[in-house]
Amino acid sequence: MTKHAENGAPVSAPRASDGALCEAYDTALLDLDGVVYAGGEAVPHAVASLRAAREAGMRLAYVTNNAARTPQTVAEHLVRLGVPADADEVVTSAQAVARLMAERLPAGARVLCAGGEGLRVALRERGLTPVDSADDDPAAVVQGYGGPGMAWGVLAEAALAVGRGVPWFASNTDLTIPSGRGIMPGNGTAVEVVRIATGRTREPVVAGKPAPPMHRETIIRTGARRPLVVGDRLDTDIEGAHAGGVDSLLVLTGVTDPATLLAARPDHRPTYVAADLRGLLAPQPAVARVGEGFACGGWHAVARAAELKLTGPGDGETVGESGGETGGADPVDGLRALCAAAWAWAGAGPGGGGVPQADKALARLGW
């Protein structure tokens, strides 16, 4: 029988699973940017891993905060990459915010749409009417990522309407979005432009991850009974999983690096950690308390004097003595042990607390 975390339980160390995650959970709720693809190209091992997970019986749902594209366009992109996907398996923050607005506005209400085609299509599907000007008497304003070519005038119209007191919504508030050329401004940056221009201190009503409406939209559309959130961001994917009371897998192919993971606050700590989507296909090793520290896969980590110390498998060396050699052991196992030691230190009383220094320990693992 597969051992797993209780949904929503506090995470003090990465959890174990005796069986592959694709067998323990019925549906993978997969983020896209940084998980499945980056800069439009498939992340290494993503295509083969997702195909294998589906063949093992796991359903796949692609859940993205990016509201610019329609589900059909996203699915076509995934298929071109070799990823199995249908439009009804794609869930966007545009769909989540459109449902939220339709529940609060009259049928057919005009909505000033400061976003891309994905947001416009989602509004129409919910019986709302997208308009482009603050002078079109909109019942609400909604902002969604419109791509790098979104005109400045779109934000000007949104600011005018919000400044007049029109109800304000946002698909999401991610400040950045990954691209093939590097990190670029996301929808959260555009939201801040409107806030500054209007002098507003209030927040828009947000639907996307990590807010609950996005999780609700995903569950409605997928019918998942035991979902696993799979993402690369602590502040959207993993926090959203905590908010929804479900388990999560962090993959290290996108925004979050190992140092950031070690410093994660409790609601940003994933249930499981893997290098990439191959983590769906394998059991998850246990992290055990051993002496003052924690062990996983032959690695032993302990926090002493506000610094993480790491011993490698079979060599008896402490960090910094072997020039980054891992002896053939899995570095992610070492990271799992370090997570347990760092998170225990962060929650400790006198003599502990805060984030322990981890540079030498991570260098030992090649990070």
Short mmCIF file of C-alpha atoms in Angstrom, two decimals:
data_model
loop_
_atom_site.label_atom_id
_atom_site.label_comp_id
_atom_site.label_asym_id
_atom_site.label_seq_id
_atom_site.Cartn_x
_atom_site.Cartn_y
_atom_site.Cartn_z
CA MET A 1 0.00 0.00 0.00
CA THR A 2 1.38 3.41 -0.93
CA LYS A 3 2.26 5.67 1.95
CA HIS A 4 1.55 9.31 1.36
CA ALA A 5 1.08 12.61 3.16
CA GLU A 6 -2.31 13.50 4.54
CA ASN A 7 -3.71 16.16 2.24
CA GLY A 8 -2.99 19.64 3.55
CA ALA A 9 -0.86 18.44 6.47
CA PRO A 10 2.12 20.60 7.48
CA VAL A 11 5.30 19.47 5.74
CA SER A 12 8.38 19.17 7.96
CA ALA A 13 10.37 17.07 5.47
CA PRO A 14 9.80 15.74 1.95
CA ARG A 15 7.50 12.74 2.27
CA ALA A 16 7.95 9.15 1.15
CA SER A 17 5.88 7.11 -1.29
CA ASP A 18 6.40 3.35 -1.57
CA GLY A 19 4.92 3.34 -5.08
CA ALA A 20 5.27 5.65 -8.06
CA LEU A 21 3.38 8.92 -7.72
CA CYS A 22 1.56 8.23 -10.99
CA GLU A 23 -0.02 5.24 -9.22
CA ALA A 24 -0.68 6.94 -5.88
CA TYR A 25 -2.63 9.90 -7.36
CA ASP A 26 -5.38 9.86 -9.96
CA THR A 27 -4.65 13.23 -11.61
CA ALA A 28 -1.54 15.36 -12.08
CA LEU A 29 -2.36 19.08 -12.04
CA LEU A 30 0.63 20.25 -14.04
CA ASP A 31 1.92 23.77 -14.28
CA LEU A 32 3.29 24.52 -17.75
CA ASP A 33 6.03 27.18 -17.78
CA GLY A 34 9.13 25.71 -16.18
CA VAL A 35 7.55 22.26 -15.73
CA VAL A 36 6.44 20.99 -19.14
CA TYR A 37 8.10 23.59 -21.35
CA ALA A 38 10.42 26.59 -21.13
CA GLY A 39 10.60 29.24 -23.82
CA GLY A 40 8.20 27.20 -25.92
CA GLU A 41 10.41 24.08 -25.97
CA ALA A 42 9.84 20.94 -23.95
CA VAL A 43 11.74 20.60 -20.68
CA PRO A 44 14.16 17.63 -20.77
CA HIS A 45 12.42 14.34 -19.89
CA ALA A 46 8.97 15.98 -19.80
CA VAL A 47 7.47 14.38 -22.91
CA ALA A 48 8.53 10.81 -22.15
CA SER A 49 7.59 11.14 -18.47
CA LEU A 50 4.09 12.44 -19.19
CA ARG A 51 3.45 9.75 -21.77
CA ALA A 52 4.56 7.08 -19.31
CA ALA A 53 2.44 8.55 -16.49
CA ARG A 54 -0.64 8.53 -18.73
CA GLU A 55 0.04 4.93 -19.79
CA ALA A 56 0.21 4.02 -16.09
CA GLY A 57 -3.33 5.34 -15.65
CA MET A 58 -2.71 8.85 -14.35
CA ARG A 59 -4.87 11.59 -15.85
CA LEU A 60 -3.07 14.77 -16.89
CA ALA A 61 -4.40 18.30 -16.53
CA TYR A 62 -2.40 21.34 -17.58
CA VAL A 63 -3.01 24.21 -15.18
CA THR A 64 -1.54 27.60 -16.02
CA ASN A 65 -1.73 31.12 -14.64
CA ASN A 66 -0.96 32.44 -18.11
CA ALA A 67 -4.27 33.85 -19.40
CA ALA A 68 -3.05 34.97 -22.82
CA ARG A 69 -3.78 31.83 -24.85
CA THR A 70 -6.94 29.77 -25.28
CA PRO A 71 -6.99 26.14 -24.06
CA GLN A 72 -7.14 25.01 -27.69
CA THR A 73 -3.99 26.96 -28.55
CA VAL A 74 -2.19 25.60 -25.48
CA ALA A 75 -3.20 22.02 -26.32
CA GLU A 76 -2.00 22.41 -29.92
CA HIS A 77 1.36 23.67 -28.64
CA LEU A 78 1.69 20.69 -26.29
CA VAL A 79 0.83 18.22 -29.04
CA ARG A 80 3.50 19.77 -31.29
CA LEU A 81 6.01 19.10 -28.53
CA GLY A 82 4.86 15.48 -28.34
CA VAL A 83 2.94 15.89 -25.08
CA PRO A 84 -0.46 14.15 -24.95
CA ALA A 85 -3.09 16.89 -24.51
CA ASP A 86 -6.65 17.86 -25.44
CA ALA A 87 -8.17 21.33 -25.04
CA ASP A 88 -10.48 20.11 -22.26
CA GLU A 89 -7.39 19.05 -20.27
CA VAL A 90 -6.10 22.64 -20.15
CA VAL A 91 -7.24 24.89 -17.30
CA THR A 92 -6.25 28.57 -17.32
CA SER A 93 -6.54 31.44 -14.89
CA ALA A 94 -8.65 33.15 -17.56
CA GLN A 95 -11.29 30.45 -17.11
CA ALA A 96 -11.10 30.75 -13.33
CA VAL A 97 -11.54 34.52 -13.28
CA ALA A 98 -14.31 34.39 -15.89
CA ARG A 99 -16.31 31.95 -13.74
CA LEU A 100 -15.71 34.10 -10.67
CA MET A 101 -16.94 37.23 -12.46
CA ALA A 102 -19.96 35.50 -13.98
CA GLU A 103 -21.05 34.53 -10.47
CA ARG A 104 -20.93 38.18 -9.37
CA LEU A 105 -22.14 40.10 -12.44
CA PRO A 106 -25.40 40.09 -14.41
CA ALA A 107 -25.60 37.91 -17.51
CA GLY A 108 -24.20 39.73 -20.54
CA ALA A 109 -22.44 42.36 -18.43
CA ARG A 110 -19.75 44.41 -20.14
CA VAL A 111 -16.22 43.76 -18.90
CA LEU A 112 -13.23 45.93 -19.76
CA CYS A 113 -10.73 43.26 -20.81
CA ALA A 114 -7.07 44.20 -20.36
CA GLY A 115 -5.63 40.96 -21.62
CA GLY A 116 -5.17 38.57 -24.52
CA GLU A 117 -7.43 36.37 -26.61
CA GLY A 118 -7.49 33.62 -23.98
CA LEU A 119 -9.16 35.98 -21.53
CA ARG A 120 -11.67 37.28 -24.09
CA VAL A 121 -12.72 33.76 -25.07
CA ALA A 122 -13.14 32.74 -21.43
CA LEU A 123 -15.35 35.79 -20.72
CA ARG A 124 -17.58 35.04 -23.70
CA GLU A 125 -17.91 31.41 -22.62
CA ARG A 126 -19.38 32.67 -19.34
CA GLY A 127 -21.85 34.98 -21.08
CA LEU A 128 -19.90 38.19 -20.44
CA THR A 129 -19.15 40.85 -23.06
CA PRO A 130 -15.54 42.07 -23.45
CA VAL A 131 -15.12 45.80 -24.17
CA ASP A 132 -12.03 47.92 -24.70
CA SER A 133 -12.76 51.37 -23.24
CA ALA A 134 -13.51 52.84 -19.85
CA ASP A 135 -16.20 54.84 -21.67
CA ASP A 136 -18.08 51.65 -22.66
CA ASP A 137 -19.78 51.62 -19.24
CA PRO A 138 -18.10 48.38 -18.05
CA ALA A 139 -19.50 46.60 -15.01
CA ALA A 140 -15.99 45.37 -14.14
CA VAL A 141 -12.35 45.46 -15.19
CA VAL A 142 -10.25 42.32 -15.60
CA GLN A 143 -6.52 42.10 -16.19
CA GLY A 144 -4.75 39.07 -17.65
CA TYR A 145 -1.36 38.53 -19.26
CA GLY A 146 -1.58 39.77 -22.83
CA GLY A 147 1.91 38.95 -24.03
CA PRO A 148 4.92 41.25 -24.52
CA GLY A 149 3.12 43.18 -27.26
CA MET A 150 0.20 44.40 -25.13
CA ALA A 151 -0.32 48.11 -25.83
CA TRP A 152 0.16 50.77 -23.16
CA GLY A 153 -3.26 52.14 -24.02
CA VAL A 154 -4.89 48.95 -22.71
CA LEU A 155 -3.48 49.66 -19.24
CA ALA A 156 -4.52 53.30 -19.53
CA GLU A 157 -8.16 52.27 -20.12
CA ALA A 158 -8.02 49.83 -17.20
CA ALA A 159 -6.60 52.52 -14.92
CA LEU A 160 -9.32 54.99 -15.95
CA ALA A 161 -12.09 52.50 -15.16
CA VAL A 162 -10.56 51.33 -11.86
CA GLY A 163 -10.02 54.98 -10.90
CA ARG A 164 -13.77 55.52 -11.35
CA GLY A 165 -14.53 52.78 -8.85
CA VAL A 166 -15.38 49.96 -11.27
CA PRO A 167 -14.91 46.50 -9.64
CA TRP A 168 -11.44 45.16 -10.40
CA PHE A 169 -10.39 41.57 -11.12
CA ALA A 170 -7.14 39.89 -12.17
CA SER A 171 -6.49 36.46 -13.61
CA ASN A 172 -3.32 36.27 -11.49
CA THR A 173 -0.66 38.50 -9.97
CA ASP A 174 2.57 36.72 -10.93
CA LEU A 175 5.14 39.50 -11.21
CA THR A 176 7.30 37.55 -13.66
CA ILE A 177 6.95 34.95 -16.39
CA PRO A 178 9.74 32.76 -17.82
CA SER A 179 10.62 33.00 -21.49
CA GLY A 180 13.25 31.64 -23.83
CA ARG A 181 15.16 34.92 -23.42
CA GLY A 182 14.95 35.05 -19.63
CA ILE A 183 12.53 36.31 -17.00
CA MET A 184 9.99 38.88 -18.27
CA PRO A 185 7.27 41.00 -16.58
CA GLY A 186 4.08 39.07 -15.84
CA ASN A 187 0.50 40.10 -15.23
CA GLY A 188 1.27 41.14 -11.67
CA THR A 189 3.50 43.87 -13.05
CA ALA A 190 0.61 45.20 -15.16
CA VAL A 191 -1.65 45.09 -12.10
CA GLU A 192 0.90 47.20 -10.22
CA VAL A 193 0.87 49.76 -13.05
CA VAL A 194 -2.89 50.20 -12.63
CA ARG A 195 -2.57 50.36 -8.86
CA ILE A 196 0.11 53.07 -9.00
CA ALA A 197 -1.75 55.05 -11.66
CA THR A 198 -4.96 55.08 -9.62
CA GLY A 199 -3.38 55.54 -6.22
CA ARG A 200 -5.34 52.54 -5.04
CA THR A 201 -4.40 50.61 -1.94
CA ARG A 202 -7.06 47.94 -2.44
CA GLU A 203 -6.30 44.68 -4.21
CA PRO A 204 -8.08 43.31 -7.26
CA VAL A 205 -10.06 40.11 -6.78
CA VAL A 206 -7.59 37.44 -7.95
CA ALA A 207 -8.55 34.04 -9.35
CA GLY A 208 -5.24 32.41 -10.34
CA LYS A 209 -2.79 30.37 -8.30
CA PRO A 210 -2.37 30.39 -5.36
CA ALA A 211 -5.91 31.77 -4.82
CA PRO A 212 -8.72 29.22 -4.17
CA PRO A 213 -10.78 30.01 -7.33
CA MET A 214 -8.08 28.46 -9.52
CA HIS A 215 -8.05 25.24 -7.52
CA ARG A 216 -11.85 25.15 -7.60
CA GLU A 217 -11.89 25.65 -11.39
CA THR A 218 -9.37 22.85 -11.83
CA ILE A 219 -11.31 20.37 -9.69
CA ILE A 220 -14.60 21.26 -11.43
CA ARG A 221 -13.09 20.71 -14.87
CA THR A 222 -11.04 17.58 -14.09
CA GLY A 223 -13.20 15.80 -11.52
CA ALA A 224 -9.99 14.78 -9.73
CA ARG A 225 -10.52 12.85 -6.50
CA ARG A 226 -6.87 12.54 -5.45
CA PRO A 227 -4.94 15.22 -7.31
CA LEU A 228 -1.22 15.97 -7.17
CA VAL A 229 -0.14 19.52 -7.92
CA VAL A 230 3.10 19.57 -9.93
CA GLY A 231 4.93 22.88 -10.23
CA ASP A 232 8.17 24.82 -10.19
CA ARG A 233 7.11 27.85 -8.13
CA LEU A 234 6.70 27.93 -4.37
CA ASP A 235 4.57 31.09 -4.29
CA THR A 236 1.95 29.89 -6.79
CA ASP A 237 2.00 26.12 -7.35
CA ILE A 238 3.02 24.92 -3.90
CA GLU A 239 1.20 27.61 -1.93
CA GLY A 240 -1.86 26.93 -4.07
CA ALA A 241 -1.66 23.23 -3.21
CA HIS A 242 -1.54 24.09 0.49
CA ALA A 243 -4.52 26.41 0.10
CA GLY A 244 -6.46 23.64 -1.64
CA GLY A 245 -5.47 21.00 0.91
CA VAL A 246 -3.77 18.71 -1.63
CA ASP A 247 -0.31 17.21 -2.03
CA SER A 248 2.37 18.66 -4.30
CA LEU A 249 5.52 17.80 -6.21
CA LEU A 250 8.17 20.46 -6.81
CA VAL A 251 10.37 19.96 -9.87
CA LEU A 252 13.68 21.81 -10.17
CA THR A 253 13.38 22.69 -13.86
CA GLY A 254 11.98 26.20 -13.51
CA VAL A 255 11.98 29.14 -11.14
CA THR A 256 12.75 27.56 -7.75
CA ASP A 257 16.36 26.65 -7.02
CA PRO A 258 17.57 24.45 -4.14
CA ALA A 259 18.62 27.39 -1.95
CA THR A 260 15.15 28.93 -2.22
CA LEU A 261 13.58 25.57 -1.36
CA LEU A 262 15.66 25.24 1.81
CA ALA A 263 14.46 28.69 2.92
CA ALA A 264 10.79 27.95 2.16
CA ARG A 265 8.21 29.00 4.72
CA PRO A 266 5.79 26.26 5.88
CA ASP A 267 3.06 26.93 3.30
CA HIS A 268 5.67 26.92 0.51
CA ARG A 269 7.06 23.47 1.33
CA PRO A 270 6.18 20.74 -1.18
CA THR A 271 5.14 17.24 -0.23
CA TYR A 272 7.68 15.76 -2.65
CA VAL A 273 10.79 16.99 -4.49
CA ALA A 274 12.20 15.75 -7.80
CA ALA A 275 14.74 16.94 -10.35
CA ASP A 276 12.17 16.82 -13.16
CA LEU A 277 8.97 15.07 -14.25
CA ARG A 278 10.61 11.66 -14.02
CA GLY A 279 9.69 12.04 -10.36
CA LEU A 280 6.12 11.06 -11.30
CA LEU A 281 7.29 7.61 -12.33
CA ALA A 282 9.30 6.60 -9.28
CA PRO A 283 8.76 5.93 -5.58
CA GLN A 284 9.80 8.75 -3.30
CA PRO A 285 12.51 7.83 -0.77
CA ALA A 286 12.02 8.27 2.94
CA VAL A 287 13.81 10.93 4.95
CA ALA A 288 14.66 9.46 8.36
CA ARG A 289 15.69 11.09 11.60
CA VAL A 290 19.20 9.84 12.45
CA GLY A 291 20.91 11.25 15.52
CA GLU A 292 20.88 15.02 15.40
CA GLY A 293 20.15 15.13 11.70
CA PHE A 294 18.30 13.54 8.80
CA ALA A 295 19.28 10.86 6.29
CA CYS A 296 18.11 10.04 2.76
CA GLY A 297 19.70 7.81 0.14
CA GLY A 298 23.03 7.60 1.93
CA TRP A 299 23.27 11.32 2.63
CA HIS A 300 23.14 12.75 6.15
CA ALA A 301 22.35 16.40 6.86
CA VAL A 302 22.43 18.29 10.12
CA ALA A 303 22.16 21.96 11.08
CA ARG A 304 24.78 23.16 13.54
CA ALA A 305 25.63 26.73 14.49
CA ALA A 306 23.28 28.05 11.82
CA GLU A 307 25.05 26.08 9.06
CA LEU A 308 23.98 22.94 7.21
CA LYS A 309 26.52 20.11 7.26
CA LEU A 310 26.28 17.26 4.75
CA THR A 311 27.97 13.86 4.84
CA GLY A 312 28.15 11.89 1.61
CA PRO A 313 27.34 8.22 1.13
CA GLY A 314 30.14 5.92 2.17
CA ASP A 315 32.91 8.50 2.30
CA GLY A 316 32.59 9.97 5.78
CA GLU A 317 33.44 13.43 4.47
CA THR A 318 31.68 16.60 5.43
CA VAL A 319 30.75 19.25 2.95
CA GLY A 320 33.41 21.15 1.13
CA GLU A 321 36.01 18.34 1.30
CA SER A 322 35.26 16.41 -1.89
CA GLY A 323 35.04 19.11 -4.57
CA GLY A 324 31.38 18.50 -5.33
CA GLU A 325 31.68 14.72 -5.85
CA THR A 326 28.56 12.75 -4.95
CA GLY A 327 29.95 9.24 -5.19
CA GLY A 328 27.26 8.27 -7.68
CA ALA A 329 24.46 8.92 -5.19
CA ASP A 330 21.41 10.94 -6.19
CA PRO A 331 21.96 14.63 -5.34
CA VAL A 332 18.20 15.09 -4.92
CA ASP A 333 18.31 12.62 -2.01
CA GLY A 334 20.91 14.89 -0.43
CA LEU A 335 18.64 17.86 -1.04
CA ARG A 336 15.74 16.04 0.63
CA ALA A 337 17.87 15.46 3.72
CA LEU A 338 18.97 19.11 3.69
CA CYS A 339 15.32 20.23 3.46
CA ALA A 340 14.47 18.27 6.59
CA ALA A 341 17.44 19.71 8.49
CA ALA A 342 16.81 23.27 7.31
CA TRP A 343 13.07 23.19 8.02
CA ALA A 344 13.65 21.67 11.47
CA TRP A 345 16.18 24.41 12.23
CA ALA A 346 13.79 27.11 11.03
CA GLY A 347 11.11 25.87 13.44
CA ALA A 348 13.44 25.32 16.38
CA GLY A 349 13.33 27.26 19.62
CA PRO A 350 16.38 28.68 21.43
CA GLY A 351 19.52 28.08 19.40
CA GLY A 352 17.60 27.60 16.16
CA GLY A 353 15.28 29.54 13.92
CA GLY A 354 15.87 31.38 10.69
CA VAL A 355 17.56 29.99 7.59
CA PRO A 356 20.84 28.10 8.09
CA GLN A 357 23.78 28.75 5.77
CA ALA A 358 23.69 26.18 2.95
CA ASP A 359 26.24 27.25 0.33
CA LYS A 360 28.82 24.54 1.08
CA ALA A 361 26.23 21.80 1.41
CA LEU A 362 24.61 22.67 -1.92
CA ALA A 363 28.01 22.95 -3.62
CA ARG A 364 28.73 19.39 -2.46
CA LEU A 365 25.62 18.32 -4.41
CA GLY A 366 26.61 20.26 -7.51
CA TRP A 367 24.30 23.25 -6.96
#
